[in-house]
Coordinates of C-alpha atoms and ligand atoms in Angstrom, one line a residue:
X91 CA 0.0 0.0 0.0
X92 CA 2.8 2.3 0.7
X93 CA 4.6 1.7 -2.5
X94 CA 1.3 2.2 -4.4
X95 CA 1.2 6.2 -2.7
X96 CA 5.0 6.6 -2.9
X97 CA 4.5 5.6 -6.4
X98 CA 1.7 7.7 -7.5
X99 CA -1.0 5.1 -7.8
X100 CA -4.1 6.2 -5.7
X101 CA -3.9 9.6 -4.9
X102 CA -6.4 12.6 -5.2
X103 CA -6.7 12.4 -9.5
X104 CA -7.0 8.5 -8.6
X105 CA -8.7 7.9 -5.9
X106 CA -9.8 3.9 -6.8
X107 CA -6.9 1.5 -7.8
X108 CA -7.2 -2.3 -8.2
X109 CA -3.9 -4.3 -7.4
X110 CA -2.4 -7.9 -8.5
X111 CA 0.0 -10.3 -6.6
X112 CA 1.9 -11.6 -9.8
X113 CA 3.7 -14.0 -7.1
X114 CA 0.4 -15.3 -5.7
X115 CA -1.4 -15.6 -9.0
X116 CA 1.5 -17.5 -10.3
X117 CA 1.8 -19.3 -6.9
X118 CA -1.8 -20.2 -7.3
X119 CA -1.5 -21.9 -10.6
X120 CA 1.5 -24.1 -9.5
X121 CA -0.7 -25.1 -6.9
X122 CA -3.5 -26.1 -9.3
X123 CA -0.8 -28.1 -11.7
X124 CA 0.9 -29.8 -8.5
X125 CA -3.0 -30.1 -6.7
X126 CA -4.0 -32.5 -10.2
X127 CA -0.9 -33.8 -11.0
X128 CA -0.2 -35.7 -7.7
X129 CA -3.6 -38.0 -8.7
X130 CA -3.5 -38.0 -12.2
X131 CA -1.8 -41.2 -14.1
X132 CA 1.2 -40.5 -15.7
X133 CA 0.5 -39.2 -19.1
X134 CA -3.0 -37.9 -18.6
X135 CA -3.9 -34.8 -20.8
X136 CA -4.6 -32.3 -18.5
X137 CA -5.9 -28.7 -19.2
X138 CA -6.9 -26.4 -17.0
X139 CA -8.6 -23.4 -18.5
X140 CA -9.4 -20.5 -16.6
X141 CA -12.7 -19.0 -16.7
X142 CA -11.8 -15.5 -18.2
X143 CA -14.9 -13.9 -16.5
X144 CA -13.3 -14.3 -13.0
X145 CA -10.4 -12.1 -14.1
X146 CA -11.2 -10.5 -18.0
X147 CA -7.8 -8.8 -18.2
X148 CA -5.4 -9.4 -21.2
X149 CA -2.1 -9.5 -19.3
X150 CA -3.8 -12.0 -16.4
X151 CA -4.1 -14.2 -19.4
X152 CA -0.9 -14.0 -20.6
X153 CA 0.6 -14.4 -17.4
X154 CA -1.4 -17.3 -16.6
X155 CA -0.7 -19.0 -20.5
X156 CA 2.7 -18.8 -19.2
X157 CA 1.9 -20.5 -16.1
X158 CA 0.5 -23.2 -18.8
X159 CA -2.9 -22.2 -18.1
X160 CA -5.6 -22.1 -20.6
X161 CA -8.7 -20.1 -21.0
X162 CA -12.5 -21.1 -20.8
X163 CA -14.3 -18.6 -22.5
X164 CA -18.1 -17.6 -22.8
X165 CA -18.7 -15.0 -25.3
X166 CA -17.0 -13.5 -28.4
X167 CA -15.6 -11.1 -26.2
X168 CA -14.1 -13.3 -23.8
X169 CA -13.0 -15.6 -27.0
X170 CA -11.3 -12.2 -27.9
X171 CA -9.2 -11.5 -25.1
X172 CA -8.0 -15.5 -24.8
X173 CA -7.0 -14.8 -28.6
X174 CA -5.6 -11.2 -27.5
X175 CA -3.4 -12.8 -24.8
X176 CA -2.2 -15.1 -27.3
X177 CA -3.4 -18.0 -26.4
X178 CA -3.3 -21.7 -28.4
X179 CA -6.5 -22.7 -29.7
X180 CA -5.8 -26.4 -28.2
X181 CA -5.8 -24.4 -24.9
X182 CA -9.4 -22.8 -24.8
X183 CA -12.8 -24.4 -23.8
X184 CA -15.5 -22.7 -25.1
X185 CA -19.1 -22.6 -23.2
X186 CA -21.7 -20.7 -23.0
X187 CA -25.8 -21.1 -22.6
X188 CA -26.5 -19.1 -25.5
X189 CA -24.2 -19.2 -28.1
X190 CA -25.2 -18.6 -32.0
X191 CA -24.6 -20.2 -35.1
X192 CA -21.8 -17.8 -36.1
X193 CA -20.3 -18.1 -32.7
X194 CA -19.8 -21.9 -32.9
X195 CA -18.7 -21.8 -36.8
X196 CA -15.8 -19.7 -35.7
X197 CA -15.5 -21.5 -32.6
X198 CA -15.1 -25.3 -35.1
X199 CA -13.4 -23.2 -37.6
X200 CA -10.5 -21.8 -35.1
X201 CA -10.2 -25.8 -33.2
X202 CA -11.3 -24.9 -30.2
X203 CA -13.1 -27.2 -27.8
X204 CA -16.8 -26.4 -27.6
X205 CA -19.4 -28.1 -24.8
X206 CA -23.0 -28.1 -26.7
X207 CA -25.5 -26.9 -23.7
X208 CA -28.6 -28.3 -25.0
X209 CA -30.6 -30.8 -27.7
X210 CA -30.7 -27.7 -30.1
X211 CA -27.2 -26.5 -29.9
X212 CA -26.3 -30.0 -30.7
X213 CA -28.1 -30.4 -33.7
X214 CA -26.5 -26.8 -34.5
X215 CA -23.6 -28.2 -34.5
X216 CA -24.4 -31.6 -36.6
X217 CA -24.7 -29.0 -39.4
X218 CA -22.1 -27.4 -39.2
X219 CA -20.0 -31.1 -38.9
X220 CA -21.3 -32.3 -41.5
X221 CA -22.4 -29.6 -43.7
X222 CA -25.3 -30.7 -45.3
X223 CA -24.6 -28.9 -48.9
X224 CA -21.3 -27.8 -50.2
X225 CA -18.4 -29.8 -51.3
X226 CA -15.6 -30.7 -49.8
X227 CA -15.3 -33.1 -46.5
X228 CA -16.3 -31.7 -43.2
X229 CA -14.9 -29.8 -41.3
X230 CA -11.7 -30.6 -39.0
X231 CA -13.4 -29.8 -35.7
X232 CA -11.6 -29.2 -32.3
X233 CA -12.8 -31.5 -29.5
X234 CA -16.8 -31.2 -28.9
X235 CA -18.6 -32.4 -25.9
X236 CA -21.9 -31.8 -24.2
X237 CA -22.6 -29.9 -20.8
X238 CA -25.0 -31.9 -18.1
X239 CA -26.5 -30.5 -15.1
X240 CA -26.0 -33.5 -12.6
X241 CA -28.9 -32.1 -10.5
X242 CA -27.0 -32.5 -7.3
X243 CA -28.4 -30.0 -5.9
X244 CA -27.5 -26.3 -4.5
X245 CA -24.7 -24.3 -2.4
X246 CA -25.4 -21.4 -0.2
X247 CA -25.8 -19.0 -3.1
X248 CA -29.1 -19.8 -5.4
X249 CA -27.5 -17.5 -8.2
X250 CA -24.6 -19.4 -8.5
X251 CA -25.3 -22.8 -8.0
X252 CA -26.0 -24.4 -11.2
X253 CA -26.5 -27.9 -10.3
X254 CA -30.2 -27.6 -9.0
X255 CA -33.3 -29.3 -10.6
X256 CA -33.9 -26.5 -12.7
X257 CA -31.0 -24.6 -13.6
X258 CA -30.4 -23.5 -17.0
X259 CA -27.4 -25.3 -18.0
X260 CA -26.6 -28.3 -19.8
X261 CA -28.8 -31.1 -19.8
X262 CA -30.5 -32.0 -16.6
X263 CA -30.1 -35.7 -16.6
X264 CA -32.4 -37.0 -14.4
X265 CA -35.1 -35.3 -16.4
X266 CA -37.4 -38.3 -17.5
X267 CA -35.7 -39.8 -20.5
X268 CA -32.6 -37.8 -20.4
X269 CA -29.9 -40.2 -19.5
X270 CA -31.6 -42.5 -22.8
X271 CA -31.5 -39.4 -24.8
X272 CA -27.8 -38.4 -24.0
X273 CA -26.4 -42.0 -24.5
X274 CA -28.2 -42.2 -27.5
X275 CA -27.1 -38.7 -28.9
X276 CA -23.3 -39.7 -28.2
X277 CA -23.9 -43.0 -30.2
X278 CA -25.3 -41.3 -33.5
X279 CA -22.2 -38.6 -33.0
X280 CA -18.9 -40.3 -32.9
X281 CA -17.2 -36.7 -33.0
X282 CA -18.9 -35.8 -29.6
X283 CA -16.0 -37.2 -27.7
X284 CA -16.7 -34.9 -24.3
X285 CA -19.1 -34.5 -21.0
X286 CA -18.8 -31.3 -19.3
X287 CA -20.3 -30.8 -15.7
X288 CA -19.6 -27.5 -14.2
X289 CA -22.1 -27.7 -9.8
X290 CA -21.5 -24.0 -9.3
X291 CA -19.2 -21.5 -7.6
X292 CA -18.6 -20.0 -4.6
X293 CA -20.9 -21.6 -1.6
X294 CA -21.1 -25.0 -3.2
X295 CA -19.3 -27.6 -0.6
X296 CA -16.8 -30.0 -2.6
X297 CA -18.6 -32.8 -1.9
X298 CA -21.4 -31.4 -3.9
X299 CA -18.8 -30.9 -6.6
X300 CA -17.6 -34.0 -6.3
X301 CA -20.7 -35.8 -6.6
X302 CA -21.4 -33.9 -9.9
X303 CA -18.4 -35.1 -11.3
X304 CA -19.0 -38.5 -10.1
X305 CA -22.5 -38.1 -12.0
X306 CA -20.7 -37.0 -15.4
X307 CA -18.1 -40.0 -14.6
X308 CA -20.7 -42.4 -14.3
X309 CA -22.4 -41.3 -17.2
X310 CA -19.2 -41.6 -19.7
X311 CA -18.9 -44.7 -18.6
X312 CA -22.6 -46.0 -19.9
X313 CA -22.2 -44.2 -23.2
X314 CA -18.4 -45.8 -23.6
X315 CA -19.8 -49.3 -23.0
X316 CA -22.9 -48.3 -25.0
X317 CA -20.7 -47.5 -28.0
X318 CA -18.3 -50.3 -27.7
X319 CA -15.1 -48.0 -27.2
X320 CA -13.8 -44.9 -25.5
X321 CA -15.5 -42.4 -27.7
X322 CA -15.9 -39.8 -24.6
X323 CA -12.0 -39.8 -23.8
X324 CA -12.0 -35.8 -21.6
X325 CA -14.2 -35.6 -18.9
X326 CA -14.2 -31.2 -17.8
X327 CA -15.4 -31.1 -14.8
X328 CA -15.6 -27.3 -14.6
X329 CA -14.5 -25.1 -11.8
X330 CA -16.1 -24.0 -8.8
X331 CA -13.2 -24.1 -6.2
X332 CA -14.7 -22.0 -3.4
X333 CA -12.4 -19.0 -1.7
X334 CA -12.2 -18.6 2.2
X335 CA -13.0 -14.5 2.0
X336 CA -12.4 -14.2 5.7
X337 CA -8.9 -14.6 6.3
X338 CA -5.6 -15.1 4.8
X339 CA -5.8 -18.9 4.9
X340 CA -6.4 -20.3 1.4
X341 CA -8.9 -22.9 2.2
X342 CA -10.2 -25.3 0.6
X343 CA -7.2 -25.9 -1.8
X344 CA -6.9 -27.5 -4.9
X345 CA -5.1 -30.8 -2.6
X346 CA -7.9 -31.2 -0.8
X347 CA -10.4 -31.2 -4.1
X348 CA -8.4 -33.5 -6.3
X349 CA -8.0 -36.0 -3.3
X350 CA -11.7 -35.5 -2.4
X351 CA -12.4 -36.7 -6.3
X352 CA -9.5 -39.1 -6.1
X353 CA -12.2 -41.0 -3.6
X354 CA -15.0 -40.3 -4.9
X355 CA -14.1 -40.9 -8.5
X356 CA -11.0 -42.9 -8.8
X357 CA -11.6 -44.0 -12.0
X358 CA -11.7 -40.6 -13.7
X359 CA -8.5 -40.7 -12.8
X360 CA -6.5 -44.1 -13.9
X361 CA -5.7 -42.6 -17.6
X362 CA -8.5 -43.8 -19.4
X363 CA -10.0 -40.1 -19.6
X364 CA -8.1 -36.8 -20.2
X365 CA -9.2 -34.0 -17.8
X366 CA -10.2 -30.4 -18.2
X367 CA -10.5 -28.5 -15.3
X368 CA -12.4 -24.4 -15.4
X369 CA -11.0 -22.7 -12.4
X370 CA -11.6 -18.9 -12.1
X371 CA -12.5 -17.4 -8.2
X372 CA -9.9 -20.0 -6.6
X373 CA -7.0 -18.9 -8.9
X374 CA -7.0 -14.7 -8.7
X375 CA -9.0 -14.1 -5.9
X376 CA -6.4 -14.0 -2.7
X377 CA -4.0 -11.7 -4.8
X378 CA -6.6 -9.1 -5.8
X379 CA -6.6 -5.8 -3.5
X380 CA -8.8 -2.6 -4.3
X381 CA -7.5 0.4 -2.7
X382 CA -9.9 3.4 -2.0
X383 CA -9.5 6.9 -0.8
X384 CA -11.5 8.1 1.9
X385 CA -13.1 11.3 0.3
X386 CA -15.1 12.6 3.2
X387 CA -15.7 10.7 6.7
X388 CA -19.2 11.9 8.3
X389 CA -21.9 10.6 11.0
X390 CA -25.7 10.3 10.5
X391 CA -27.7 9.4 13.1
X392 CA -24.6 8.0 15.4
X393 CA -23.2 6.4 12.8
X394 CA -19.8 6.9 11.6
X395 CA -19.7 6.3 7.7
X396 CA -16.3 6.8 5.6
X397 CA -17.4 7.6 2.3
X398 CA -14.5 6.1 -0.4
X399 CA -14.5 5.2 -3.5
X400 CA -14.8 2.1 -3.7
X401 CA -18.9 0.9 -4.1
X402 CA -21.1 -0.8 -5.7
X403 CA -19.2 0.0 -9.4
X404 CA -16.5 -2.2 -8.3
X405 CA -17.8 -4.7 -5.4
X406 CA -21.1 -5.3 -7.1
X407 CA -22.0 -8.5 -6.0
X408 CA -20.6 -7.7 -2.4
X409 CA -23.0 -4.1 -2.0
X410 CA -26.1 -6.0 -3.4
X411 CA -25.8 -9.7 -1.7
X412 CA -23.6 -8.6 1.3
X413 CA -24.4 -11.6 3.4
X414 CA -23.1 -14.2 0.1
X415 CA -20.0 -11.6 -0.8
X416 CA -18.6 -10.0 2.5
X417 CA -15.2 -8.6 2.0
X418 CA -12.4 -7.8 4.9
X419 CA -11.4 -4.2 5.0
X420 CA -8.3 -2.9 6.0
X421 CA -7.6 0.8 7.2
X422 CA -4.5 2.8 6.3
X423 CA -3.1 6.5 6.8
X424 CA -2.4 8.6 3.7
X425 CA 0.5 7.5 3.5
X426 CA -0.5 3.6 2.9
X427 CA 0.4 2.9 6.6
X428 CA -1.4 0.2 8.1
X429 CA -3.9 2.6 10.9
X430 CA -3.2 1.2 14.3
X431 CA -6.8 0.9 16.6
X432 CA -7.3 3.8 18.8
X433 CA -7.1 3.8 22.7
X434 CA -10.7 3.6 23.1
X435 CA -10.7 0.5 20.7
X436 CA -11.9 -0.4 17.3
X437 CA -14.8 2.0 15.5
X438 CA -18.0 0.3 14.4
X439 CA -18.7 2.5 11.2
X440 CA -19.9 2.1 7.4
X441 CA -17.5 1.7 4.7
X442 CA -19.6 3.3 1.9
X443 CA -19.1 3.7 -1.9
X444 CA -19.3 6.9 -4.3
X445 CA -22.6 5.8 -5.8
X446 CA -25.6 7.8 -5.5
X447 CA -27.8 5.1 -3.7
X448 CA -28.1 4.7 -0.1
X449 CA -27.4 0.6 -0.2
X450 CA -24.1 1.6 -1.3
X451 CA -22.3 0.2 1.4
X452 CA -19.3 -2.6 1.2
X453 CA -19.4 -2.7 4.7
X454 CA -22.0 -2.0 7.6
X455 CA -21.1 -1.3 11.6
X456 CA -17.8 -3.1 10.8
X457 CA -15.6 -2.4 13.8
X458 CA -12.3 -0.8 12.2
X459 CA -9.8 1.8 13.4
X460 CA -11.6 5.4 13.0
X461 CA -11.7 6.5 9.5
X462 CA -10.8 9.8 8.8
X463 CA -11.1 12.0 5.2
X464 CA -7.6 11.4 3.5
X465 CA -7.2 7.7 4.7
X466 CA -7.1 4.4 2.9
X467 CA -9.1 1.6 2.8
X468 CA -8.3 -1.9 0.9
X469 CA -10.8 -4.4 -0.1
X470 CA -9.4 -7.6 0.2
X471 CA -9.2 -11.1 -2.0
X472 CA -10.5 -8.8 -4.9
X473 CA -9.0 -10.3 -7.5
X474 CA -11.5 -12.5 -9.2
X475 CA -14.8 -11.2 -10.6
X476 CA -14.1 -7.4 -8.9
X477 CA -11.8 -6.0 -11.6
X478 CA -14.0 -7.8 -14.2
X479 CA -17.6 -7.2 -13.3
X480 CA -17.6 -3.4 -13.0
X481 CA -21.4 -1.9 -13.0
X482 CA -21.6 1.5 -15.3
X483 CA -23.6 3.1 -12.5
X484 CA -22.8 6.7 -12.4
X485 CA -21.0 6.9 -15.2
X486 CA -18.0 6.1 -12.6
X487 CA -14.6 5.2 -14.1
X488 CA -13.4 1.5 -14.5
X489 CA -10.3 1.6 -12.4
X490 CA -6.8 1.7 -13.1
X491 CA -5.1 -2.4 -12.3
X492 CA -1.5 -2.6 -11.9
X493 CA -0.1 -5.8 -10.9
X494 CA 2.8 -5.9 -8.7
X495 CA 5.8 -7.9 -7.2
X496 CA 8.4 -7.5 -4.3
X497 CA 12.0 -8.3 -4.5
X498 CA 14.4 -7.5 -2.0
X499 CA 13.4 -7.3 1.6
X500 CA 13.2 -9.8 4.6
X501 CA 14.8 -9.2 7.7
X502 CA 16.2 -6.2 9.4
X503 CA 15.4 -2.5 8.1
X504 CA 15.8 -3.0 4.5
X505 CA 12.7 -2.9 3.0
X506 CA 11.6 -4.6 -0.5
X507 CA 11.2 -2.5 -3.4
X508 CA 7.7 -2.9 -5.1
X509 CA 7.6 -2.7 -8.9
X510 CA 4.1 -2.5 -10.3
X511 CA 3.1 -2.7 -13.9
X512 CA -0.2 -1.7 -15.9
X513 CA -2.7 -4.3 -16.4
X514 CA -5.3 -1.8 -17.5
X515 CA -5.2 1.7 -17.6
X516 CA -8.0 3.8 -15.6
X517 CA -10.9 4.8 -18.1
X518 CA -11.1 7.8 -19.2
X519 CA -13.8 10.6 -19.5
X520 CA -13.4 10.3 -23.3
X521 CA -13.9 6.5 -22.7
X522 CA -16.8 7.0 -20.8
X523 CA -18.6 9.5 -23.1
X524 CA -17.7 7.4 -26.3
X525 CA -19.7 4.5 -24.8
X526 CA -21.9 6.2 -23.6
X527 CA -23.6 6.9 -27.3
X528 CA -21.5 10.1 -28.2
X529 CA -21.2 9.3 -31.4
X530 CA -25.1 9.4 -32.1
X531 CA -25.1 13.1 -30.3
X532 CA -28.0 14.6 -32.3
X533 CA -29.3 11.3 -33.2
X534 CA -32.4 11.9 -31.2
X535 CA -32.9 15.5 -31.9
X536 CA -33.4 14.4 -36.0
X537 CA -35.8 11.7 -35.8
Ligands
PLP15 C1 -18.1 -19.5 -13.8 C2 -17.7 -20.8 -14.4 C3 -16.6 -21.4 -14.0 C4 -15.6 -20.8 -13.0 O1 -16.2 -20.8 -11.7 P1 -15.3 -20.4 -10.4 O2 -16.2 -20.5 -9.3 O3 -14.8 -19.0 -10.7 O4 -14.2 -21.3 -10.3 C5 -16.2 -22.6 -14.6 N1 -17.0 -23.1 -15.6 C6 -18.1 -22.6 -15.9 C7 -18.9 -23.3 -17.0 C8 -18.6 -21.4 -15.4 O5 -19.7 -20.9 -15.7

């Protein structure tokens, strides 16, 4: 935090900063390799692709392509940026519930791996397989595979869970007649060679996971000895990892999943299948920060509030669920100093955004050492799906990101020097009016 001032970061023109760990996003993926590689067999094909909407920055691809990490994307956009970061074809999963005709031509014609949601995307993309008119053979596709909904069940957080009887992904197979209808759509497709089952995300306990992927497993299986050979040979079994948003600790981990599956699906394991794996929250999340200004600190009816900002444009999620998305918040002098408590002990006071809505609050009564105008306050284990999943409101300013790492240091008084770099540069007012239809000025005015 004190490099970040000393350095001209945050400061009164920019008053909103989001920071990276580029040591404990790199550490993370390590983690993930080491986590999967301990209980796969030797010579498994393993990818993990990392769902771009947790962290939708160019350079955090980049860096985690060099990590060997791959992308799973759900839009053109996001199928943009995995391209943009320059990353293989062979290393991106594409899924999404609703994507077009166009979308999964390009997605065939580029090779990457597509997972068909539904009976009609499917039979979108028999025709474009085996083009029906046209010379020529068909087209070379890149692996295809179809997404289930195991119907597990829920986690603590409806909106994300995506396992439940009715949730809109991927074929819920214990639908009457599903299961018949999936085994016999792999058998009249010997290019669908893929089951994808992706329980949820944050809230969902990894034995809920695990039983979904146990479901998918299971399911392989009956097509494979339905068809007479290994014609499903990747099972994905999405992401979901959850992230322990109340302290440091980074529990669960990756270990503790891929021995959890180890038990409860040993066989997905023994070589027969390849593995795809769509971690996002889990991978960015602990090395995130967002640090805010404290503009103005005020009281209203014995309340003390700090007004910052840092709101509802950035922690969305966390100012409109609070109880599903609370966040730690650290206090700090002006000069990025870590704000000791007072002698009378810690202040119970609102840490409240810039946006001009009264629920914009990230946190409520949170006991914290007195805020005064001037001061700092960080957001913690921001880094997945904060800097991504901005909210116009406002017209407020996407943040400047700047990932940073530390060499130097350690013991005694010699401190480590901090060298940050731009992941994304703060928007600008121009930005902002541009997409905000300036073009079309006097569009209106002429109808
Ligand atoms: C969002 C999503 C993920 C990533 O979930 P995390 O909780 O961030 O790990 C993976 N796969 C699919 C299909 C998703 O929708």
């Amino acid at each position: 935090m004190r490099a970040a001032v000393e350095q001209g970061l945050i400061g009164a023109d920019q008053p909103v900063v989001g920071l990276l760990d580029v040591a404990g996003i790199r550490a993370a993926a390590a983690e993930l390799w080491a986590a999967f590689d301990e209980v796969v067999a030797p010579g498994t094909p393993v990818l993990h692709a990392f769902a771009v909407k947790a962290a939708s920055l160019v350079p955090v691809l980049r860096l985690l392509a060099d990590e060997g990490i791959g992308c799973e994307v759900a839009s053109p956009g996001e199928l943009a940026l995995a391209r943009a970061a320059g990353v293989r074809a062979e290393h991106i999963v594409l899924d999404a519930p609703a994507k077009t005709t166009a979308e999964l031509r390009e997605a065939i014609e580029l090779g990457i791996a597509v997972n068909a949601d539904n009976p009609q995307e499917l039979a979108r993309l028999d025709a474009l397989v085996r083009p029906r008119n046209g010379p020529g053979p068909a087209l070379p596709p890149g692996p295809l595979g179809l997404r289930v909904n195991p119907q597990v069940g829920g986690g603590s957080i409806g909106a994300l869970s995506t396992a439940t009887a009715t949730s809109k992904f991927g074929v819920a197979l214990l639908d009457p007649g599903a299961r018949e209808w999936v085994v016999n759509a792999f058998t009249r497709r010997p290019w669908l060679t893929r089951l994808h089952a992706h329980v949820g995300s944050q809230g969902c306990p990894l034995e809920l996971m695990a039983a979904g992927v146990r479901a998918a497993y299971e399911l392989a299986e009956e097509i494979n000895r339905a068809v007479g050979r290994q014609q499903i040979d990747t099972l994905d079994i999405g992401g979901g990892l959850p992230v322990n948003f109340g302290s440091d600790e980074i529990t669960p981990g990756y270990r503790d999943y891929a021995r959890l599956l180890l038990d409860t699906v040993p066989g997905l394991f023994d070589g027969r299948y390849g593995l795809v794996t769509e971690f996002g929250r889990s991978l960015l999340a602990k090395s995130g920060t967002v640090l805010a200004r404290v503009e103005y600190a005020k009281s209203a009816g014995g309340r003390p509030i700090a007004i910052t900002h840092a709101g509802a444009q950035l922690a969305t999620r966390t100012v409109f669920a609070p109880e599903s998305w609370p966040l730690r918040v650290t206090a700090y002098d002006w000069e990025g100093v870590a704000k000791p408590t007072g002698p009378d002990g810690p202040v119970a006071q609102d840490v409240a955004g810039p946006c001009c809505f009264a629920g914009d609050l990230v946190a409520v009564d949170r006991p914290l050492p007195e805020l005064k105008a001037g001061d700092l306050v960080a957001l913690l284990d921001t880094g997945a799906y904060y800097f991504s999943n901005h909210f116009a409101y406002n017209s407020l300013p996407r943040p400047g990101i700047y990932g940073f790492s530390v060499t130097g240091g350690g013991s005694g008084s010699r401190k480590g020097h901090v060298r940050f770099a731009p992941v994304r540069s703060p928007q600008s007012l121009d930005e902002i009016v541009a997409e905000s239809g300036g073009e079309h000025m006097g569009a209106l005015s002429g109808l």
